[in-house]
Structure formats: structure tokens, C-alpha cells
PDB file of C-alpha atoms and ligand atoms in Angstrom:
ATOM      1  CA  MET A 396     112.266 229.744 132.550  1.00 89.00           C
ATOM      2  CA  ILE A 397     115.875 229.126 133.566  1.00 93.00           C
ATOM      3  CA  VAL A 398     117.560 225.957 132.322  1.00 95.00           C
ATOM      4  CA  ASN A 399     119.707 224.157 134.898  1.00 96.00           C
ATOM      5  CA  CYS A 400     123.124 222.538 134.649  1.00 97.00           C
ATOM      6  CA  LYS A 401     121.758 218.980 134.508  1.00 96.00           C
ATOM      7  CA  ASP A 402     119.488 219.667 131.533  1.00 95.00           C
ATOM      8  CA  LEU A 403     122.372 221.443 129.852  1.00 96.00           C
ATOM      9  CA  HIS A 404     124.634 218.416 130.343  1.00 96.00           C
ATOM     10  CA  ASP A 405     121.938 216.025 129.104  1.00 92.00           C
ATOM     11  CA  ARG A 406     121.498 217.963 125.892  1.00 93.00           C
ATOM     12  CA  VAL A 407     125.129 218.659 125.062  1.00 93.00           C
ATOM     13  CA  ARG A 408     126.383 215.119 125.784  1.00 89.00           C
ATOM     14  CA  ARG A 409     124.235 213.770 122.946  1.00 85.00           C
ATOM     15  CA  ALA A 410     125.657 216.035 120.285  1.00 89.00           C
ATOM     16  CA  VAL A 411     128.606 215.149 118.069  1.00 88.00           C
ATOM     17  CA  ARG A 412     131.763 214.790 120.085  1.00 89.00           C
ATOM     18  CA  PHE A 413     134.871 216.015 118.370  1.00 91.00           C
ATOM     19  CA  ALA A 414     138.343 214.939 119.415  1.00 91.00           C
ATOM     20  CA  HIS A 415     141.841 214.543 118.062  1.00 91.00           C
ATOM     21  CA  PRO A 416     142.552 211.163 116.404  1.00 86.00           C
ATOM     22  CA  ASP A 417     144.873 210.390 119.350  1.00 88.00           C
ATOM     23  CA  TYR A 418     141.976 210.640 121.802  1.00 89.00           C
ATOM     24  CA  GLN A 419     141.942 207.666 124.154  1.00 80.00           C
ATOM     25  CA  VAL A 420     138.360 206.561 124.452  1.00 76.00           C
ATOM     26  CA  PRO A 421     137.797 205.167 127.949  1.00 67.00           C
ATOM     27  CA  PRO A 422     136.996 201.422 127.727  1.00 59.00           C
ATOM     28  CA  ALA A 423     133.496 201.706 129.156  1.00 57.00           C
ATOM     29  CA  ASN A 424     132.635 204.434 126.725  1.00 54.00           C
ATOM     30  CA  SER A 425     131.294 203.276 123.401  1.00 52.00           C
ATOM     31  CA  LYS A 426     130.346 206.624 121.948  1.00 61.00           C
ATOM     32  CA  GLU A 427     131.854 207.613 118.690  1.00 73.00           C
ATOM     33  CA  ILE A 428     134.202 210.452 118.042  1.00 83.00           C
ATOM     34  CA  CYS A 429     134.445 212.740 115.037  1.00 86.00           C
ATOM     35  CA  SER A 430     138.029 213.756 114.269  1.00 86.00           C
ATOM     36  CA  ASP A 431     137.161 215.635 111.108  1.00 85.00           C
ATOM     37  CA  PHE A 432     137.589 219.238 112.208  1.00 87.00           C
ATOM     38  CA  THR A 433     136.285 220.482 108.834  1.00 87.00           C
ATOM     39  CA  LYS A 434     132.815 219.649 110.203  1.00 88.00           C
ATOM     40  CA  ILE A 435     133.195 222.331 112.869  1.00 93.00           C
ATOM     41  CA  PRO A 436     131.048 225.391 112.101  1.00 94.00           C
ATOM     42  CA  LYS A 437     132.903 228.636 111.423  1.00 95.00           C
ATOM     43  CA  ASN A 438     131.291 230.543 114.282  1.00 96.00           C
ATOM     44  CA  GLY A 439     130.083 229.339 117.605  1.00 97.00           C
ATOM     45  CA  VAL A 440     130.598 228.103 121.128  1.00 97.00           C
ATOM     46  CA  TYR A 441     132.557 225.004 122.131  1.00 97.00           C
ATOM     47  CA  ILE A 442     131.974 222.878 125.219  1.00 97.00           C
ATOM     48  CA  MET A 443     134.720 220.559 126.442  1.00 97.00           C
ATOM     49  CA  PHE A 444     134.615 217.349 128.432  1.00 95.00           C
ATOM     50  CA  GLU A 445     137.607 215.629 130.051  1.00 95.00           C
ATOM     51  CA  ASN A 446     138.344 211.965 130.757  1.00 93.00           C
ATOM     52  CA  GLY A 447     137.877 210.999 134.392  1.00 93.00           C
ATOM     53  CA  GLU A 448     135.406 213.797 135.163  1.00 95.00           C
ATOM     54  CA  THR A 449     131.756 212.975 135.819  1.00 94.00           C
ATOM     55  CA  ALA A 450     128.603 214.862 136.835  1.00 94.00           C
ATOM     56  CA  HIS A 451     124.816 214.536 136.875  1.00 93.00           C
ATOM     57  CA  PRO A 452     124.748 210.764 136.340  1.00 86.00           C
ATOM     58  CA  CYS A 453     122.763 209.301 133.461  1.00 80.00           C
ATOM     59  CA  ASP A 454     123.808 206.843 130.753  1.00 75.00           C
ATOM     60  CA  LEU A 455     126.387 209.408 129.663  1.00 78.00           C
ATOM     61  CA  ASN A 456     127.887 211.034 132.729  1.00 87.00           C
ATOM     62  CA  GLU A 457     130.779 213.194 131.595  1.00 91.00           C
ATOM     63  CA  ARG A 458     131.287 216.609 133.147  1.00 96.00           C
ATOM     64  CA  ILE A 459     131.644 219.901 131.267  1.00 97.00           C
ATOM     65  CA  VAL A 460     135.109 221.311 132.050  1.00 98.00           C
ATOM     66  CA  ARG A 461     135.527 224.288 129.731  1.00 98.00           C
ATOM     67  CA  ILE A 462     133.414 226.624 127.610  1.00 98.00           C
ATOM     68  CA  GLY A 463     134.695 229.048 124.994  1.00 97.00           C
ATOM     69  CA  ILE A 464     133.927 230.892 121.766  1.00 96.00           C
ATOM     70  CA  SER A 465     135.683 232.249 118.736  1.00 90.00           C
ATOM     71  CA  GLU A 466     136.089 235.996 119.270  1.00 89.00           C
ATOM     72  CA  GLN A 467     137.007 236.715 115.635  1.00 91.00           C
ATOM     73  CA  PRO A 468     134.560 235.984 112.808  1.00 94.00           C
ATOM     74  CA  ASP A 469     134.913 232.611 111.081  1.00 94.00           C
ATOM     75  CA  ARG A 470     137.650 231.434 113.423  1.00 94.00           C
ATOM     76  CA  LEU A 471     136.076 228.680 115.510  1.00 95.00           C
ATOM     77  CA  PRO A 472     137.915 225.746 113.835  1.00 93.00           C
ATOM     78  CA  ARG A 473     141.204 227.642 114.053  1.00 92.00           C
ATOM     79  CA  ARG A 474     140.510 228.592 117.652  1.00 93.00           C
ATOM     80  CA  LEU A 475     140.026 224.934 118.543  1.00 94.00           C
ATOM     81  CA  LYS A 476     143.129 223.888 116.654  1.00 92.00           C
ATOM     82  CA  SER A 477     145.124 226.428 118.669  1.00 92.00           C
ATOM     83  CA  HIS A 478     144.268 224.466 121.814  1.00 94.00           C
ATOM     84  CA  TYR A 479     145.637 221.293 120.258  1.00 92.00           C
ATOM     85  CA  ASN A 480     148.757 222.700 118.749  1.00 88.00           C
ATOM     86  CA  GLY A 481     149.464 226.385 119.106  1.00 88.00           C
ATOM     87  CA  LYS A 482     149.096 229.199 121.585  1.00 90.00           C
ATOM     88  CA  SER A 483     146.117 229.520 123.896  1.00 94.00           C
ATOM     89  CA  ILE A 484     145.274 230.445 127.456  1.00 95.00           C
ATOM     90  CA  PHE A 485     143.853 226.954 127.945  1.00 97.00           C
ATOM     91  CA  ARG A 486     147.258 225.468 127.070  1.00 98.00           C
ATOM     92  CA  LYS A 487     148.903 227.822 129.589  1.00 97.00           C
ATOM     93  CA  HIS A 488     146.601 226.583 132.321  1.00 98.00           C
ATOM     94  CA  ILE A 489     147.275 222.949 131.411  1.00 98.00           C
ATOM     95  CA  ARG A 490     150.988 223.712 131.440  1.00 98.00           C
ATOM     96  CA  THR A 491     151.056 225.091 134.989  1.00 98.00           C
ATOM     97  CA  ALA A 492     148.917 222.180 136.169  1.00 98.00           C
ATOM     98  CA  ILE A 493     151.203 219.529 134.663  1.00 98.00           C
ATOM     99  CA  ALA A 494     154.234 221.293 136.204  1.00 98.00           C
ATOM    100  CA  GLU A 495     152.683 221.342 139.673  1.00 98.00           C
ATOM    101  CA  ARG A 496     151.375 217.779 139.413  1.00 98.00           C
ATOM    102  CA  ASP A 497     154.740 216.430 138.269  1.00 97.00           C
ATOM    103  CA  GLY A 498     156.815 218.664 140.564  1.00 98.00           C
ATOM    104  CA  ILE A 499     158.803 220.298 137.769  1.00 98.00           C
ATOM    105  CA  ALA A 500     159.386 223.894 136.649  1.00 98.00           C
ATOM    106  CA  VAL A 501     156.752 225.321 134.297  1.00 97.00           C
ATOM    107  CA  ASP A 502     159.342 225.885 131.557  1.00 96.00           C
ATOM    108  CA  LYS A 503     160.276 222.209 131.699  1.00 97.00           C
ATOM    109  CA  VAL A 504     156.799 221.214 130.511  1.00 97.00           C
ATOM    110  CA  THR A 505     157.092 220.696 126.769  1.00 97.00           C
ATOM    111  CA  MET A 506     154.592 221.804 124.123  1.00 96.00           C
ATOM    112  CA  GLN A 507     154.329 218.125 123.187  1.00 96.00           C
ATOM    113  CA  GLN A 508     153.287 217.156 126.723  1.00 97.00           C
ATOM    114  CA  ILE A 509     150.530 219.779 126.691  1.00 97.00           C
ATOM    115  CA  SER A 510     149.338 218.707 123.237  1.00 96.00           C
ATOM    116  CA  ASP A 511     149.382 215.052 124.257  1.00 96.00           C
ATOM    117  CA  TYR A 512     147.293 215.709 127.342  1.00 97.00           C
ATOM    118  CA  ILE A 513     144.645 217.623 125.391  1.00 96.00           C
ATOM    119  CA  ARG A 514     144.601 215.175 122.479  1.00 95.00           C
ATOM    120  CA  LYS A 515     144.219 212.128 124.677  1.00 95.00           C
ATOM    121  CA  ASN A 516     141.798 213.474 127.285  1.00 95.00           C
ATOM    122  CA  ILE A 517     139.582 216.174 125.832  1.00 95.00           C
ATOM    123  CA  THR A 518     136.476 215.923 123.643  1.00 94.00           C
ATOM    124  CA  PHE A 519     134.202 218.777 122.702  1.00 95.00           C
ATOM    125  CA  ALA A 520     130.771 219.591 121.299  1.00 95.00           C
ATOM    126  CA  VAL A 521     130.090 222.694 119.209  1.00 96.00           C
ATOM    127  CA  ILE A 522     127.118 225.005 118.911  1.00 97.00           C
ATOM    128  CA  GLU A 523     126.875 227.074 115.757  1.00 96.00           C
ATOM    129  CA  VAL A 524     126.048 230.690 116.661  1.00 96.00           C
ATOM    130  CA  ASN A 525     126.729 233.254 113.978  1.00 96.00           C
ATOM    131  CA  ALA A 526     125.895 236.504 115.791  1.00 96.00           C
ATOM    132  CA  TYR A 527     128.849 237.580 117.955  1.00 96.00           C
ATOM    133  CA  GLU A 528     126.668 239.166 120.647  1.00 96.00           C
ATOM    134  CA  LYS A 529     124.638 235.990 120.948  1.00 96.00           C
ATOM    135  CA  ARG A 530     127.594 233.670 121.312  1.00 96.00           C
ATOM    136  CA  LYS A 531     129.146 235.996 123.873  1.00 96.00           C
ATOM    137  CA  GLU A 532     125.924 235.971 125.891  1.00 97.00           C
ATOM    138  CA  LEU A 533     125.644 232.204 125.552  1.00 97.00           C
ATOM    139  CA  GLU A 534     129.243 231.702 126.662  1.00 97.00           C
ATOM    140  CA  LYS A 535     128.583 233.765 129.771  1.00 97.00           C
ATOM    141  CA  ALA A 536     125.340 231.962 130.605  1.00 98.00           C
ATOM    142  CA  LEU A 537     126.933 228.542 130.107  1.00 98.00           C
ATOM    143  CA  ILE A 538     129.919 229.295 132.328  1.00 98.00           C
ATOM    144  CA  THR A 539     127.669 230.802 134.983  1.00 97.00           C
ATOM    145  CA  THR A 540     125.310 227.819 134.928  1.00 98.00           C
ATOM    146  CA  VAL A 541     128.036 225.211 135.331  1.00 98.00           C
ATOM    147  CA  ALA A 542     130.267 227.188 137.708  1.00 98.00           C
ATOM    148  CA  GLN A 543     127.422 227.927 140.098  1.00 97.00           C
ATOM    149  CA  CYS A 544     125.773 224.487 139.964  1.00 97.00           C
ATOM    150  CA  PRO A 545     125.754 222.956 143.463  1.00 95.00           C
ATOM    151  CA  GLU A 546     125.559 219.398 142.105  1.00 95.00           C
ATOM    152  CA  CYS A 547     128.665 218.985 139.964  1.00 94.00           C
ATOM    153  CA  ASN A 548     132.222 219.177 141.167  1.00 95.00           C
ATOM    154  CA  ALA A 549     135.745 218.386 140.082  1.00 97.00           C
ATOM    155  CA  SER A 550     137.046 214.938 140.964  1.00 96.00           C
ATOM    156  CA  ASP A 551     139.925 214.672 143.440  1.00 95.00           C
ATOM    157  CA  LYS A 552     142.183 213.667 140.569  1.00 96.00           C
ATOM    158  CA  TRP A 553     141.198 216.500 138.236  1.00 98.00           C
ATOM    159  CA  LEU A 554     144.292 218.038 136.633  1.00 98.00           C
ATOM    160  CA  GLY A 555     142.800 221.511 137.168  1.00 98.00           C
ATOM    161  CA  LYS A 556     143.384 221.115 140.920  1.00 98.00           C
ATOM    162  CA  TYR A 557     147.085 221.663 140.206  1.00 98.00           C
ATOM    163  CA  CYS A 558     146.553 224.782 138.072  1.00 98.00           C
ATOM    164  CA  ALA A 559     148.353 227.996 139.091  1.00 98.00           C
ATOM    165  CA  ALA A 560     145.168 230.040 138.593  1.00 98.00           C
ATOM    166  CA  PRO A 561     143.234 229.960 141.906  1.00 98.00           C
ATOM    167  CA  LYS A 562     139.842 230.280 140.181  1.00 98.00           C
ATOM    168  CA  ILE A 563     140.542 227.045 138.329  1.00 98.00           C
ATOM    169  CA  ARG A 564     142.328 225.248 141.174  1.00 97.00           C
ATOM    170  CA  ASN A 565     139.505 225.990 143.602  1.00 97.00           C
ATOM    171  CA  GLY A 566     136.728 225.543 141.049  1.00 97.00           C
ATOM    172  CA  LYS A 567     135.739 223.002 138.443  1.00 98.00           C
ATOM    173  CA  LEU A 568     136.225 224.681 135.069  1.00 98.00           C
ATOM    174  CA  TRP A 569     139.255 225.589 132.981  1.00 98.00           C
ATOM    175  CA  ASN A 570     137.730 229.089 132.830  1.00 98.00           C
ATOM    176  CA  VAL A 571     138.464 232.189 134.880  1.00 98.00           C
ATOM    177  CA  GLU A 572     135.888 234.641 133.511  1.00 97.00           C
ATOM    178  CA  TYR A 573     132.129 234.928 134.194  1.00 97.00           C
ATOM    179  CA  LEU A 574     132.242 232.401 137.053  1.00 97.00           C
ATOM    180  CA  ASN A 575     130.261 234.785 139.250  1.00 96.00           C
ATOM    181  CA  SER A 576     128.184 236.473 136.574  1.00 95.00           C
ATOM    182  CA  LYS A 577     124.425 236.678 136.891  1.00 94.00           C
ATOM    183  CA  THR A 578     123.629 235.762 133.295  1.00 94.00           C
ATOM    184  CA  PRO A 579     120.963 233.034 133.424  1.00 95.00           C
ATOM    185  CA  LEU A 580     120.568 230.283 130.831  1.00 97.00           C
ATOM    186  CA  THR A 581     117.132 231.391 129.651  1.00 97.00           C
ATOM    187  CA  SER A 582     114.894 229.211 127.496  1.00 96.00           C
ATOM    188  CA  GLU A 583     115.670 231.581 124.639  1.00 96.00           C
ATOM    189  CA  LEU A 584     119.407 230.900 124.996  1.00 96.00           C
ATOM    190  CA  PHE A 585     118.744 227.171 125.456  1.00 96.00           C
ATOM    191  CA  GLN A 586     116.870 227.228 122.142  1.00 96.00           C
ATOM    192  CA  LEU A 587     120.023 228.651 120.536  1.00 95.00           C
ATOM    193  CA  ILE A 588     121.875 225.600 121.892  1.00 96.00           C
ATOM    194  CA  CYS A 589     119.262 223.168 120.580  1.00 93.00           C
ATOM    195  CA  ASP A 590     119.251 224.825 117.153  1.00 93.00           C
ATOM    196  CA  GLY A 591     123.006 225.233 116.886  1.00 94.00           C
ATOM    197  CA  LEU A 592     124.434 221.995 118.306  1.00 93.00           C
ATOM    198  CA  VAL A 593     126.079 219.846 115.652  1.00 86.00           C
ATOM    199  CA  PHE A 594     124.424 216.448 115.795  1.00 77.00           C
ATOM    200  CA  TRP A 595     125.607 213.130 114.436  1.00 69.00           C
ATOM    201  CA  HIS A 596     123.424 213.115 111.355  1.00 66.00           C
ATOM    202  CA  GLU A 597     125.282 216.207 110.183  1.00 70.00           C
ATOM    203  CA  VAL A 598     128.656 214.501 110.181  1.00 68.00           C
ATOM    204  CA  ASP A 599     128.063 210.771 109.934  1.00 59.00           C
ATOM    205  CA  GLU A 600     125.390 209.023 107.920  1.00 52.00           C
ATOM    206  CA  ASP A 601     126.389 205.618 109.272  1.00 52.00           C
ATOM    207  CA  TYR A 602     125.418 206.757 112.719  1.00 47.00           C
ATOM    208  CA  ILE A 603     121.850 207.392 111.577  1.00 43.00           C
ATOM    209  CA  LYS A 604     121.654 203.877 110.194  1.00 45.00           C
ATOM    210  CA  PHE A 605     122.989 202.555 113.482  1.00 43.00           C
ATOM    211  CA  MET A 606     120.411 204.532 115.427  1.00 42.00           C
ATOM    212  CA  ASN A 607     117.566 203.257 113.231  1.00 41.00           C
ATOM    213  CA  ASP A 608     118.519 199.569 113.367  1.00 39.00           C
TER     214      ASP A 608
HETATM  215 ZN1   ZN B1315     126.097 220.802 137.371  1.00 78.38          ZN
END
């Protein structure tokens, strides 16, 4: 069986959402955020969501906008930190998009502006996957599933529409690889997601109490 983009969204949206403490939670959104990056598993796949982007409506309707992994062993938390404050391809894409949107030269976009955008607008879920080959395969299948889904699209206001990379500008993900791959999200890979997603009870005991009230 092949799992579709909607079922993927439904599952991932309910997992723990990590974000920087500066994240601006949209007013209508009451979900909680975990800013303790020490709870991020050492190896795995991350799935990002972005304020203002929606897809596959349900009670939580955010759209997946980027998927990535840690290439090196035990580096997932560091990899994610590099997006917030460091060097990463994702930051480069955000940089060209801010420049185009604001009508300024790329080198006039400051590191602080890029960090601020990511801190205030991005949340992410994480899936623990220890075997490198498995997380690589999962990354590919996830990107393929979302990129090729006919039902979810970027909003007109999506920052990615200003990105210098045509595959991002004309697509809906902050990814340029595997958009056209043929790797399906099989039930076996979906099981990896279900087993590896970090859920609230793993980071926040109060949330369990809340859920059981
Ligand atoms: Zn979709």
C-alpha cells in the first residue's frame, strides 16, 4: 500500500512541534510548542511547517514545507540548529527569497533577518531513524509524496515564491532534490514514521494530563 500526502500530514501534525522560543504562534493556533532542542533525537528526519501555509484541511491544517535529515551520525540536533543560526542551504534559499521580496541585493540581507524569519515562522516535527539508509529512503519518499501531491500547493504569499532557485519558486517545498523521484511512501516506511515520531508524552508530562482531563 502507498500512503498519500493527506495521511502523512494528518500523522505528522499531531507529533511534538519544535520551534525556537521566538516562534510567533498564530492567534488561532492553540497547539503547544517545545523549544527544548535537547529532546530532539540524535538521528532522524525533520519535517518543517511554516506560518501562513495550509493544506489538506482538518482541525490542524498546516502544510509541510521542507523535509531533511542529518547526513552525519548523531548530528540531527546540530543540523537543525544550523538552520536557526549558522550555515545551511535552507538559510541560503530564505536569503535569496527575502532579497527578492524586499527588492534588495542578496548581500544586504543580514544573518539576523534570516534567523528571525526562521525563528518566528517555522516549526518542525522529528522522526527518529537510526539507520542512515533508512532515513535517506524516508527523506526521498517524503519529498516525493508532498512534491507530487495534486492537492496541496503554496499560498500566493509564500516566501518561497521569491526564491532564486526555480524548483522552489515554481514548487511548494524548500527542497530541490528528489522532487521527481519515484520513491513511494510504502506502508513499511510509514511504519518507520509512526514508530519514530516524537510525541508529546515523550517531552511533556503536563500535556498527557491535559489530554486525559
Ligand atoms: Zn498534499
